[in-house]
PDB file of N, CA and C in Angstrom:
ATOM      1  N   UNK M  86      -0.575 249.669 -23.584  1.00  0.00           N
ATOM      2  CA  UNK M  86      -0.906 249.189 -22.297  1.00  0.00           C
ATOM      3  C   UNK M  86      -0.553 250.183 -21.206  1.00  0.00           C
ATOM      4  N   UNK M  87      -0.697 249.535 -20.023  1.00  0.00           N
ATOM      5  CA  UNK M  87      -0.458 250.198 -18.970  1.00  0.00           C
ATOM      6  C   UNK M  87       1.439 250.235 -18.697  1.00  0.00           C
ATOM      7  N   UNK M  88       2.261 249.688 -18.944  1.00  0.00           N
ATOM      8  CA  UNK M  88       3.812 250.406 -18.647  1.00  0.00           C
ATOM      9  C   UNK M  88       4.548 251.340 -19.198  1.00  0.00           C
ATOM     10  N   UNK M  89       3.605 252.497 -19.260  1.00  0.00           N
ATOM     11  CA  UNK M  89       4.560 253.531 -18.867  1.00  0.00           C
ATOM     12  C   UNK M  89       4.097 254.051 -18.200  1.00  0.00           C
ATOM     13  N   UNK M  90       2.881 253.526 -17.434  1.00  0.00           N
ATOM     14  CA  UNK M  90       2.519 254.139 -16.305  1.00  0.00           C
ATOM     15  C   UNK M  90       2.571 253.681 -15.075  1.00  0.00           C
ATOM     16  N   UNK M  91       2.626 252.198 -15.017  1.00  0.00           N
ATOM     17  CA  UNK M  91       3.470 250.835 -14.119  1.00  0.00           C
ATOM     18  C   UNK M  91       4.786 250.740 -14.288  1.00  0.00           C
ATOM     19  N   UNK M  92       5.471 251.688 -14.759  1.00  0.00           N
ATOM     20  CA  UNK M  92       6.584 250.676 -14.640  1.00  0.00           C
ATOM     21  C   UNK M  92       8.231 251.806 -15.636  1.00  0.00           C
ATOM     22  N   UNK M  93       8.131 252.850 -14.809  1.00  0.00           N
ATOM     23  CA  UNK M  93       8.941 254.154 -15.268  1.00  0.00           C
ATOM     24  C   UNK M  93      10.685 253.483 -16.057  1.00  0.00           C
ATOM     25  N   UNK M  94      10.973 252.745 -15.130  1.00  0.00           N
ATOM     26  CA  UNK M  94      12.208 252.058 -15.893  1.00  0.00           C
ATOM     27  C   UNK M  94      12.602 251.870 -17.095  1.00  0.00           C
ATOM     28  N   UNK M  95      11.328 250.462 -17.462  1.00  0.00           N
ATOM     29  CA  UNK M  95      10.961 250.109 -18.504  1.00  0.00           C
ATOM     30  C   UNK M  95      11.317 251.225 -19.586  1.00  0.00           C
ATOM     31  N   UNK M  96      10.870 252.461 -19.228  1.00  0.00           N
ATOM     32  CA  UNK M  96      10.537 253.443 -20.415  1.00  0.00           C
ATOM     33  C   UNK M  96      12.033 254.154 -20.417  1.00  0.00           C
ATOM     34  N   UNK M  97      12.788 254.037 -19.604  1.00  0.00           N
ATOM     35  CA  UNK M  97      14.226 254.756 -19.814  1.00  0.00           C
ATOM     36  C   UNK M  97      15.468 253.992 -19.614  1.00  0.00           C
ATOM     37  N   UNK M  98      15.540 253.835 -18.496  1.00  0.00           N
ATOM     38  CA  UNK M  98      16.113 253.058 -17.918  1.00  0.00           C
ATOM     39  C   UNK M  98      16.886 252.004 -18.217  1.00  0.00           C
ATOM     40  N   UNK M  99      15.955 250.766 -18.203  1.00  0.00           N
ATOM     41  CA  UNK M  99      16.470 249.081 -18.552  1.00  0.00           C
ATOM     42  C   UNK M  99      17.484 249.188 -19.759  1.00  0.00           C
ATOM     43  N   UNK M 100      17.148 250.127 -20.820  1.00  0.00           N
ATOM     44  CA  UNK M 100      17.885 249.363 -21.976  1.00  0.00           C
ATOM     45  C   UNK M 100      19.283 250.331 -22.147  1.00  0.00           C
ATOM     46  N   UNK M 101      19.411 251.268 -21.534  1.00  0.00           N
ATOM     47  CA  UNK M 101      20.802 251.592 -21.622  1.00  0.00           C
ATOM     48  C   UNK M 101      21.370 250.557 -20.572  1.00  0.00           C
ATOM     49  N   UNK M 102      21.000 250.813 -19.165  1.00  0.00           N
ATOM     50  CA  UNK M 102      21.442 249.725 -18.144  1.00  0.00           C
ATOM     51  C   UNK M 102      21.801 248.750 -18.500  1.00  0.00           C
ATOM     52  N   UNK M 103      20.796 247.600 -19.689  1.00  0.00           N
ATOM     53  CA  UNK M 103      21.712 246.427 -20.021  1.00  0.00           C
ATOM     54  C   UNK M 103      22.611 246.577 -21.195  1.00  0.00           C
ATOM     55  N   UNK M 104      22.819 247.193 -22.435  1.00  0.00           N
ATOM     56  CA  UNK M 104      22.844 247.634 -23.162  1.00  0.00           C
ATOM     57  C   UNK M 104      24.894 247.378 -22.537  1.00  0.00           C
ATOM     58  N   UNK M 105      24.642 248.709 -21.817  1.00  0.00           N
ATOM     59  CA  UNK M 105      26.423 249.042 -21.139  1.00  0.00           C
ATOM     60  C   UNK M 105      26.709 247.432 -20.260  1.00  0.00           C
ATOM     61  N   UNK M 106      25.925 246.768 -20.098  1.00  0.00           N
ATOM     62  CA  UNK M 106      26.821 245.897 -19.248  1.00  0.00           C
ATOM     63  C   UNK M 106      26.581 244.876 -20.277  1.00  0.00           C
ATOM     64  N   UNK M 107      25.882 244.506 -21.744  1.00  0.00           N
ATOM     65  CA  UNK M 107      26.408 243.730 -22.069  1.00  0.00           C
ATOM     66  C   UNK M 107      27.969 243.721 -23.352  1.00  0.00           C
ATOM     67  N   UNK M 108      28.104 245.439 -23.526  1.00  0.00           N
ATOM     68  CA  UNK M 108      28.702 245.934 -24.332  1.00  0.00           C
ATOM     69  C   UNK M 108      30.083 245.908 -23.611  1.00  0.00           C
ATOM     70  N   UNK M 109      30.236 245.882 -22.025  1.00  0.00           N
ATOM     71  CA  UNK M 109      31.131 245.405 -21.132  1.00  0.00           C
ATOM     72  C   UNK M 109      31.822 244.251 -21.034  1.00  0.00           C
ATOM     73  N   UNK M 110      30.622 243.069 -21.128  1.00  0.00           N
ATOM     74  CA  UNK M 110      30.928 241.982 -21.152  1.00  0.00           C
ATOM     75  C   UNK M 110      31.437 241.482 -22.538  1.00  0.00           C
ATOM     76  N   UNK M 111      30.960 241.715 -23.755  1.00  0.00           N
ATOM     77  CA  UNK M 111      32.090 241.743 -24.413  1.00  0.00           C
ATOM     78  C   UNK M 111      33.004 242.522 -25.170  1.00  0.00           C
ATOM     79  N   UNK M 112      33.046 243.392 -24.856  1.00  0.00           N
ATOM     80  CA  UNK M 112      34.972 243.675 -24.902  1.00  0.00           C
ATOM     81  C   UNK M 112      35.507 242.837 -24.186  1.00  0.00           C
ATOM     82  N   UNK M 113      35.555 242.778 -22.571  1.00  0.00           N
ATOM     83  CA  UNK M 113      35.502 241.536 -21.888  1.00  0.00           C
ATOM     84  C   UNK M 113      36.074 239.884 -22.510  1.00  0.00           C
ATOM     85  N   UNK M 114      35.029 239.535 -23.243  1.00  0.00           N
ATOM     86  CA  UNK M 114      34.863 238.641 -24.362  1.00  0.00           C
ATOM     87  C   UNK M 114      36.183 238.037 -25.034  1.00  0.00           C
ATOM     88  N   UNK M 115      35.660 239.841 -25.992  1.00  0.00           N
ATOM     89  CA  UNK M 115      36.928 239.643 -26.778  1.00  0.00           C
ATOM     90  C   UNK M 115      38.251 239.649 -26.478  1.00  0.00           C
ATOM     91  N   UNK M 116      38.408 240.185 -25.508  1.00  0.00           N
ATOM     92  CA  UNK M 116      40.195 240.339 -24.883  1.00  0.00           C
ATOM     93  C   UNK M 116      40.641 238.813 -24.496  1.00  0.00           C
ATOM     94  N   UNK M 117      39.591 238.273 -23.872  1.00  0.00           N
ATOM     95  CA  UNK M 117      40.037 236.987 -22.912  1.00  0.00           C
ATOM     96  C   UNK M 117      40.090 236.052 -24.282  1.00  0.00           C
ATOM     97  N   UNK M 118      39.371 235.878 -25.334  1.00  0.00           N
ATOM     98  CA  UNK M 118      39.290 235.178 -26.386  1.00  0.00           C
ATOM     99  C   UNK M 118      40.830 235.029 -27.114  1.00  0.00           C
ATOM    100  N   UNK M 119      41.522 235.868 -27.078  1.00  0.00           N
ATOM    101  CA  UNK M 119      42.775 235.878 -28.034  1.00  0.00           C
ATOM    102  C   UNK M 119      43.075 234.942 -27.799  1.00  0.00           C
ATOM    103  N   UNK M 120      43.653 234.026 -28.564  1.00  0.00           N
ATOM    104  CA  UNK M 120      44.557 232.574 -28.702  1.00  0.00           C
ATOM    105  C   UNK M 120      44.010 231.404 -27.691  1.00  0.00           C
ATOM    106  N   UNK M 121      42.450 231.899 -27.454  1.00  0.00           N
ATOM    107  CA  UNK M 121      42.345 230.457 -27.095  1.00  0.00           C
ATOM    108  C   UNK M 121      40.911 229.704 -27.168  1.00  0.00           C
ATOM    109  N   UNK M 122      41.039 228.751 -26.518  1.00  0.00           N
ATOM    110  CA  UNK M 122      39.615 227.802 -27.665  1.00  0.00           C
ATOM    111  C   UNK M 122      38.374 228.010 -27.085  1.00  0.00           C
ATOM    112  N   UNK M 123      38.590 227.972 -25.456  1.00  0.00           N
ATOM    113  CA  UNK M 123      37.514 228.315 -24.580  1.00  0.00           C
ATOM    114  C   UNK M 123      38.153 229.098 -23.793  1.00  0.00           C
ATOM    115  N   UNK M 124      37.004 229.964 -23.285  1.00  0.00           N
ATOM    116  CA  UNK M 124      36.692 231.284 -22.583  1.00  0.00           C
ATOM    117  C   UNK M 124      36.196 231.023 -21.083  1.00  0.00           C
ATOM    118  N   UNK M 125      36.867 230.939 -20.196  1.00  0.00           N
ATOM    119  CA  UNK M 125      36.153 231.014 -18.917  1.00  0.00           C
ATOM    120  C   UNK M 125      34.887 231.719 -18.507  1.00  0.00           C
ATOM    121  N   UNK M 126      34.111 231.966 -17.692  1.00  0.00           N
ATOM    122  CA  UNK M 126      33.195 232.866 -17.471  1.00  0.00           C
ATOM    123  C   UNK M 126      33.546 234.014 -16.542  1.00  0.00           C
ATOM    124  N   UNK M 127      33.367 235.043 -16.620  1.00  0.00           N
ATOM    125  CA  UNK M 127      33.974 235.948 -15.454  1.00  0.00           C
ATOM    126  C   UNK M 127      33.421 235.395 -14.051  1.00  0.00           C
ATOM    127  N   UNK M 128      33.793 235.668 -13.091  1.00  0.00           N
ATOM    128  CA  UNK M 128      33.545 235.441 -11.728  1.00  0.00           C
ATOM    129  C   UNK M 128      32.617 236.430 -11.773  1.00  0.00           C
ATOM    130  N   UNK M 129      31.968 236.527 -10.543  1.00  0.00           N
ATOM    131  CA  UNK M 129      31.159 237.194  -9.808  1.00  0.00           C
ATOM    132  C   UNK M 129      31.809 238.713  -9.154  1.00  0.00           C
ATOM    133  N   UNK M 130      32.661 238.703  -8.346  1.00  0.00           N
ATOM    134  CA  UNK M 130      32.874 240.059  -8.339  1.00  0.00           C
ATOM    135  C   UNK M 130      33.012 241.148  -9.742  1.00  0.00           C
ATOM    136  N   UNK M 131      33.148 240.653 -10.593  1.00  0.00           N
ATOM    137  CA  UNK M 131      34.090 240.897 -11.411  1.00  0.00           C
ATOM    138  C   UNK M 131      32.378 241.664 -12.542  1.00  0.00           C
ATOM    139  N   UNK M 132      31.428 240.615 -12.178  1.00  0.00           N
ATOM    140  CA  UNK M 132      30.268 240.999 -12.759  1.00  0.00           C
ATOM    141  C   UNK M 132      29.463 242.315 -12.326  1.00  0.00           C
ATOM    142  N   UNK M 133      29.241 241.643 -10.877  1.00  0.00           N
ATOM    143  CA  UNK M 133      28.792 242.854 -10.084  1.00  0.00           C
ATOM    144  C   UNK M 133      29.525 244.665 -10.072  1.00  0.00           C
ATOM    145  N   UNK M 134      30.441 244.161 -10.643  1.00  0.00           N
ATOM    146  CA  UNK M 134      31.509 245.561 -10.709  1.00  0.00           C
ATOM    147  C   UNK M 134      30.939 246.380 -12.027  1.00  0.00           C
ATOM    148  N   UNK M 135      30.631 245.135 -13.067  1.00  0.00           N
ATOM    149  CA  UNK M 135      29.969 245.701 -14.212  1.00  0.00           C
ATOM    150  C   UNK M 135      28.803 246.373 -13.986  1.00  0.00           C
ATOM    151  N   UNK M 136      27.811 245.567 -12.916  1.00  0.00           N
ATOM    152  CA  UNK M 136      26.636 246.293 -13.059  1.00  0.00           C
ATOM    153  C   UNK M 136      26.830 247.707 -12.355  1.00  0.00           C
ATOM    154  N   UNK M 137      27.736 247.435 -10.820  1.00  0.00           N
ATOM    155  CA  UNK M 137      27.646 248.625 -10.566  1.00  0.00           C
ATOM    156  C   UNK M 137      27.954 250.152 -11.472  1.00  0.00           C
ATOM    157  N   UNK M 138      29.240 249.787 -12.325  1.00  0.00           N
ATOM    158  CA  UNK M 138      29.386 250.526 -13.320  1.00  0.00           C
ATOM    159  C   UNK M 138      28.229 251.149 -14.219  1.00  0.00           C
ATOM    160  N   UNK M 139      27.629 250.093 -14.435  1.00  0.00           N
ATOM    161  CA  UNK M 139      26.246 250.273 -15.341  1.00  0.00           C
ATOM    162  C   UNK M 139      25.547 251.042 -14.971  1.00  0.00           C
ATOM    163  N   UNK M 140      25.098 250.926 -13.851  1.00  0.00           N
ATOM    164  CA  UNK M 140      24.264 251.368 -12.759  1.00  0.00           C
ATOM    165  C   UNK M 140      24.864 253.359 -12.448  1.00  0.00           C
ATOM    166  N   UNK M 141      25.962 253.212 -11.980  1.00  0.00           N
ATOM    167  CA  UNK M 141      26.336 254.297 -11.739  1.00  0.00           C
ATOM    168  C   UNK M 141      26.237 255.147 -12.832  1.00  0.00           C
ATOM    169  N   UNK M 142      26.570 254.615 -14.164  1.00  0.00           N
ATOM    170  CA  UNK M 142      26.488 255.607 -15.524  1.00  0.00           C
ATOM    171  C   UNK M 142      25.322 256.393 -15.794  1.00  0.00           C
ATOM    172  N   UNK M 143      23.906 255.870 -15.126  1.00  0.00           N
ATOM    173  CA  UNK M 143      22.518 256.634 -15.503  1.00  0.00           C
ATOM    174  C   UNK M 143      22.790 257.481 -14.451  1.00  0.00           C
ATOM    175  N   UNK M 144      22.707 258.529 -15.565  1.00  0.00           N
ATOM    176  CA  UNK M 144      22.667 259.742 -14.579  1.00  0.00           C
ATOM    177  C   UNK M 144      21.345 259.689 -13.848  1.00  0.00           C
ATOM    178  N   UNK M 145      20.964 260.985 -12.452  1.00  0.00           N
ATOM    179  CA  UNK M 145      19.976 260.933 -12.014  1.00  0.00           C
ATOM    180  C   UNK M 145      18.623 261.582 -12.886  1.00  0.00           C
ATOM    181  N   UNK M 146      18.847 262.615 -13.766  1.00  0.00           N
ATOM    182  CA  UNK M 146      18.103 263.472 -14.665  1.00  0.00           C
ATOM    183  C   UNK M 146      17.515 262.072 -15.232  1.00  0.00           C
ATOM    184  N   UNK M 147      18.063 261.455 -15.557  1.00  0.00           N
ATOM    185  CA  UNK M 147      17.554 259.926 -16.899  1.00  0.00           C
ATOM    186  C   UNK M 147      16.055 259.422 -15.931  1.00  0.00           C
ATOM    187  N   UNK M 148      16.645 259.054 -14.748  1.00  0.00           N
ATOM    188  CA  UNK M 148      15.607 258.500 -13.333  1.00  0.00           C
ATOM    189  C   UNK M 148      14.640 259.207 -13.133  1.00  0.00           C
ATOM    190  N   UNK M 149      15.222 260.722 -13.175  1.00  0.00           N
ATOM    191  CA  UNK M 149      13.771 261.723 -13.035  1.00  0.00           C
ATOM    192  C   UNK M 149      12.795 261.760 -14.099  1.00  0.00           C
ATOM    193  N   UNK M 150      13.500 261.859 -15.582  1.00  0.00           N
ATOM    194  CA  UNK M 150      12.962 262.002 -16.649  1.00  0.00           C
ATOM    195  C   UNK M 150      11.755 261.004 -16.934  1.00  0.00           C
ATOM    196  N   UNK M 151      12.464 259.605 -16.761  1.00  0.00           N
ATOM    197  CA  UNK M 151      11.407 258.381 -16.758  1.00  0.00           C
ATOM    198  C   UNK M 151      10.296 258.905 -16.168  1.00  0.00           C
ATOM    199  N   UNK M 152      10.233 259.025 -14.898  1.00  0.00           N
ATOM    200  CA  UNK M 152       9.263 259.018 -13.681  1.00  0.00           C
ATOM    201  C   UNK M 152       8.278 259.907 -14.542  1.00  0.00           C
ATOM    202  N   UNK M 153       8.599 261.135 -14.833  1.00  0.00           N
ATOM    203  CA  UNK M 153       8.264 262.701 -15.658  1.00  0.00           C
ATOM    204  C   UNK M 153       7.593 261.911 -16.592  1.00  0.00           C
ATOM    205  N   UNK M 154       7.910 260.826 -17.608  1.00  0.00           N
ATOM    206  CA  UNK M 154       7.801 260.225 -19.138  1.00  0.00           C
ATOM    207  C   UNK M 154       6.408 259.653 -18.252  1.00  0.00           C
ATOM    208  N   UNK M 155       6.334 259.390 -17.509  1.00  0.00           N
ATOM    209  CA  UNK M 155       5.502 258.461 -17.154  1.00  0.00           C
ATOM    210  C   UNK M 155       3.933 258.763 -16.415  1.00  0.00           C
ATOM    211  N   UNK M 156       4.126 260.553 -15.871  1.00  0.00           N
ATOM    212  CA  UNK M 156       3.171 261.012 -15.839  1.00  0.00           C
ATOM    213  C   UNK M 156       3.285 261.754 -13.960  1.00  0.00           C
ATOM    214  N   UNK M 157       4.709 261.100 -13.589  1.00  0.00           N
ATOM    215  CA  UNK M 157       4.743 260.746 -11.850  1.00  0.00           C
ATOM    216  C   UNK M 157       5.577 261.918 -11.557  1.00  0.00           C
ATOM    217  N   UNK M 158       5.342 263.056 -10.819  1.00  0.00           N
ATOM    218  CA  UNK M 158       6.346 263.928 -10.891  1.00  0.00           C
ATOM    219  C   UNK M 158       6.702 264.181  -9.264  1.00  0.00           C
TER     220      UNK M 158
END
């Protein structure tokens, strides 16, 4: 189809991006899990910190590369 030419992310991007923040969330997980039955949910700052993390980890080359993968230079 047409996304990798709609839609540069898709093709680089998205799956490390979620990938690290759900590999975040649990370690996360697992730490809070020790000795007990239920697990709270993280708060919200606490999330957003993940994504920013996430976010910050793609380098810019990855962003260019997509765009490049995609035909858009």
């Amino acid at each position: 189809g047409f996304t990798c030419v709609l839609q540069p992310l898709d093709v680089a991007i998205n799956k490390p991006f979620k990938d690290r923040i759900r590999n975040t969330y649990m370690l996360w997980a697992a730490r809070n899990m020790l000795g007990k039955e239920k697990v709270k949910s993280p708060d919200r700052k606490l999330i957003l910190e993940w994504i920013q993390a996430s976010w910050d980890a793609i380098a810019p080359d990855m962003v260019k590369n997509a765009f490049r993968a995609c035909g858009m230079q």
